[in-house]
Amino acid sequence: MAKRALITGITGQDGSYLAELLLKKGYEVHGMVRRSSEEKFERIAHLQGKVTLHQGDLLDQFSLAALLNLTQPDEVYNLAAQSFVPTSWNQPVLTGEFTALGVTKMLEAIRHTRPQVRFYQASSSEMFGKVLEVPQSEDTPFYPRSPYGVAKAYGHHITVNYRESFKLFAVSGILFNHESPRRGLEFVTRKVTYNVARIKMGLQDKLPMGNLDAKRDWGFAGDYVDAMWRMLQQETPEDFVVATNETHTVRELVEIAFARVGLDYQKHVVIDPAFVRPAEVDLLIGKYDKAKEKLGWEPTVRFKQLVEMMVDADLERVKAGTR
Ligand code: NAP
Ligand code: G4F
């Protein structure tokens, strides 16, 4: 019989790649979607008829338990969250409710309705924040720098705690930044590649940016969802860092993206303090040795290739008049 998976956050970047991967592996895929005044399912439009969508919300614990009862999943991937760091300073309580307490609500629902489930929690390198070690591994202590990072640290610890307290198969994937042509427009990679395409097409001239000196370890989302799946196929539940072990500045990102279309970023990028954060994460670089050894996982797409893939995809979209 086909394995069944339930994905929260299926309409997001990672949810769409994970659903594709699980379908290819022969899973029956169920996704939780929240109600909004207009359905925005662009990222999974090509999967229509192949995945089953159900209404539910991380804020509504009963909807989670009902969904577990209805879908009877073997694996639950909890990808839903308020995932944009700047918004977490404007809406810190909501971020805490979605991104932190939402994890406990799902774990409680699993504990009481389907304790045999294998559970994946989408943790984040933002938990390392003002980093206490370089590079960062599963053993690096956390020092989060935003309400989002604090909420993710809670989600990580409660996942570990439910594993240890109730013997649930619950794992936390500590994923570094991962991007794709499906990334939301507000995140720095996609903001840059989309606006580079617009500038190239003569639709605008300037690109307002924040801190160009921040360093990130950027990988490809398609690679990272494969690591999530591998974590749930292990004999024992353990936590893993997933990264590329390379770090690059936002300035390098901008330089490569503009160069891809034959432009000089210095003529177009302007610094706008509105995009500078109250507290910054200056440097992220992950050590993925454990994932390589135990999961047999390695990144296949490197930084320059990733940025160029995103610029090319955005050029096509801008030419076609879409986003
Ligand atoms: P994303 O594109 O922002 O997707 C977030 C998803 O969560 C969307 O499907 C969204 O639904 C859903 N959601 C938000 N609040 C919800 C709620 N209250 N109830 C139900 N669904 C809700 O994020 P992503 O990049 O795919 O990331 C997936 C997960 O990994 C997130 O938890 C993120 O924090 C974490 N993470 C991401 C990265 C990264 O670099 N991408 C790195 C580390 C960790 P709508 O479509 O309705 O908004
Ligand atoms: O793309 P970002 O908004 O991603 P950030 O804050 O690193 O968070 C992402 O990765 C986390 C994993 O580490 C995830 F958990 C989280 O959900 C999200 O996916 O910003 C990256 C860097 C920051 O240092 C920011 O200050 O880019 C810098 N930046 C400079 N100018 C900008 C801009 N970021 C954005 N979004 N917009 C700018 O104009």
Short mmCIF file of N, CA and C in Angstrom, two decimals, residues 82-93 95-96 99-100 124-130 142-154 216 277-281 284:
data_model
loop_
_atom_site.label_atom_id
_atom_site.label_comp_id
_atom_site.label_asym_id
_atom_site.label_seq_id
_atom_site.Cartn_x
_atom_site.Cartn_y
_atom_site.Cartn_z
N GLN A 82 4.93 31.36 9.88
CA GLN A 82 5.16 32.74 9.44
C GLN A 82 6.67 32.77 9.23
N SER A 83 7.12 32.79 7.96
CA SER A 83 8.52 32.46 7.66
C SER A 83 9.39 33.65 7.28
N PHE A 84 8.81 34.87 7.26
CA PHE A 84 9.60 36.04 6.83
C PHE A 84 10.11 36.80 8.06
N VAL A 85 11.42 36.88 8.18
CA VAL A 85 12.04 37.42 9.40
C VAL A 85 11.58 38.86 9.72
N PRO A 86 11.61 39.82 8.76
CA PRO A 86 11.18 41.18 9.12
C PRO A 86 9.75 41.27 9.66
N THR A 87 8.85 40.46 9.12
CA THR A 87 7.46 40.47 9.61
C THR A 87 7.41 40.07 11.09
N SER A 88 8.38 39.29 11.53
CA SER A 88 8.34 38.81 12.92
C SER A 88 8.57 39.93 13.92
N TRP A 89 9.15 41.06 13.48
CA TRP A 89 9.24 42.21 14.39
C TRP A 89 7.94 43.01 14.40
N ASN A 90 7.21 42.99 13.28
CA ASN A 90 5.93 43.70 13.22
C ASN A 90 4.81 42.90 13.86
N GLN A 91 4.90 41.57 13.77
CA GLN A 91 3.85 40.71 14.31
C GLN A 91 4.49 39.59 15.15
N PRO A 92 5.13 39.98 16.25
CA PRO A 92 5.86 38.98 17.04
C PRO A 92 4.95 37.96 17.71
N VAL A 93 3.76 38.39 18.11
CA VAL A 93 2.87 37.47 18.82
C VAL A 93 2.30 36.44 17.84
N THR A 95 3.66 35.55 15.07
CA THR A 95 4.79 34.68 14.69
C THR A 95 4.99 33.60 15.75
N GLY A 96 4.90 33.99 17.02
CA GLY A 96 5.04 33.01 18.10
C GLY A 96 3.92 31.98 18.05
N THR A 99 4.55 29.92 14.50
CA THR A 99 5.86 29.29 14.26
C THR A 99 6.37 28.52 15.48
N ALA A 100 5.94 28.96 16.67
CA ALA A 100 6.36 28.26 17.90
C ALA A 100 5.23 27.35 18.40
N SER A 124 15.37 26.01 11.58
CA SER A 124 16.05 27.00 10.73
C SER A 124 17.42 27.41 11.28
N SER A 125 18.32 27.73 10.37
CA SER A 125 19.63 28.27 10.77
C SER A 125 19.50 29.63 11.45
N GLU A 126 18.33 30.28 11.31
CA GLU A 126 18.10 31.54 12.05
C GLU A 126 18.23 31.33 13.56
N MET A 127 18.10 30.11 14.02
CA MET A 127 18.24 29.83 15.47
C MET A 127 19.68 30.12 15.91
N PHE A 128 20.66 30.02 15.00
CA PHE A 128 22.06 30.27 15.38
C PHE A 128 22.33 31.76 15.54
N GLY A 129 21.58 32.58 14.79
CA GLY A 129 21.60 34.03 14.94
C GLY A 129 22.97 34.67 15.02
N LYS A 130 23.29 35.21 16.22
CA LYS A 130 24.61 35.82 16.43
C LYS A 130 25.56 34.66 16.74
N PHE A 142 22.33 27.90 20.28
CA PHE A 142 21.49 28.89 19.59
C PHE A 142 21.65 30.28 20.23
N TYR A 143 21.53 31.34 19.41
CA TYR A 143 21.49 32.72 19.88
C TYR A 143 20.62 33.50 18.89
N PRO A 144 19.29 33.24 18.89
CA PRO A 144 18.44 33.84 17.86
C PRO A 144 18.40 35.36 17.95
N ARG A 145 18.20 36.01 16.80
CA ARG A 145 18.28 37.47 16.72
C ARG A 145 16.98 38.11 16.28
N SER A 146 15.91 37.34 16.16
CA SER A 146 14.62 37.91 15.75
C SER A 146 13.51 37.11 16.43
N PRO A 147 12.31 37.69 16.53
CA PRO A 147 11.20 36.90 17.08
C PRO A 147 10.99 35.62 16.28
N TYR A 148 11.28 35.65 14.97
CA TYR A 148 11.18 34.43 14.16
C TYR A 148 12.19 33.39 14.65
N GLY A 149 13.43 33.81 14.84
CA GLY A 149 14.47 32.88 15.30
C GLY A 149 14.14 32.30 16.67
N VAL A 150 13.59 33.14 17.54
CA VAL A 150 13.20 32.69 18.88
C VAL A 150 12.08 31.65 18.77
N ALA A 151 11.11 31.93 17.90
CA ALA A 151 9.98 31.00 17.72
C ALA A 151 10.47 29.67 17.16
N LYS A 152 11.39 29.72 16.20
CA LYS A 152 11.92 28.47 15.63
C LYS A 152 12.71 27.68 16.68
N ALA A 153 13.41 28.39 17.56
CA ALA A 153 14.17 27.69 18.61
C ALA A 153 13.20 26.95 19.53
N TYR A 154 12.07 27.59 19.84
CA TYR A 154 11.03 26.91 20.62
C TYR A 154 10.55 25.65 19.88
N ARG A 216 25.20 34.58 3.87
CA ARG A 216 24.30 33.44 4.01
C ARG A 216 24.87 32.22 3.29
N ARG A 277 17.57 45.61 9.23
CA ARG A 277 16.83 45.00 10.35
C ARG A 277 17.28 45.53 11.70
N PRO A 278 16.39 45.49 12.71
CA PRO A 278 16.76 45.95 14.06
C PRO A 278 17.92 45.15 14.65
N ALA A 279 18.02 43.87 14.30
CA ALA A 279 19.15 43.04 14.73
C ALA A 279 19.42 42.09 13.57
N GLU A 280 20.68 41.99 13.18
CA GLU A 280 21.02 41.22 11.97
C GLU A 280 21.68 39.89 12.35
N VAL A 281 21.53 38.93 11.48
CA VAL A 281 22.32 37.69 11.52
C VAL A 281 23.43 37.91 10.49
N LEU A 284 26.12 33.16 8.27
CA LEU A 284 25.68 31.77 8.41
C LEU A 284 26.48 30.90 7.45
#
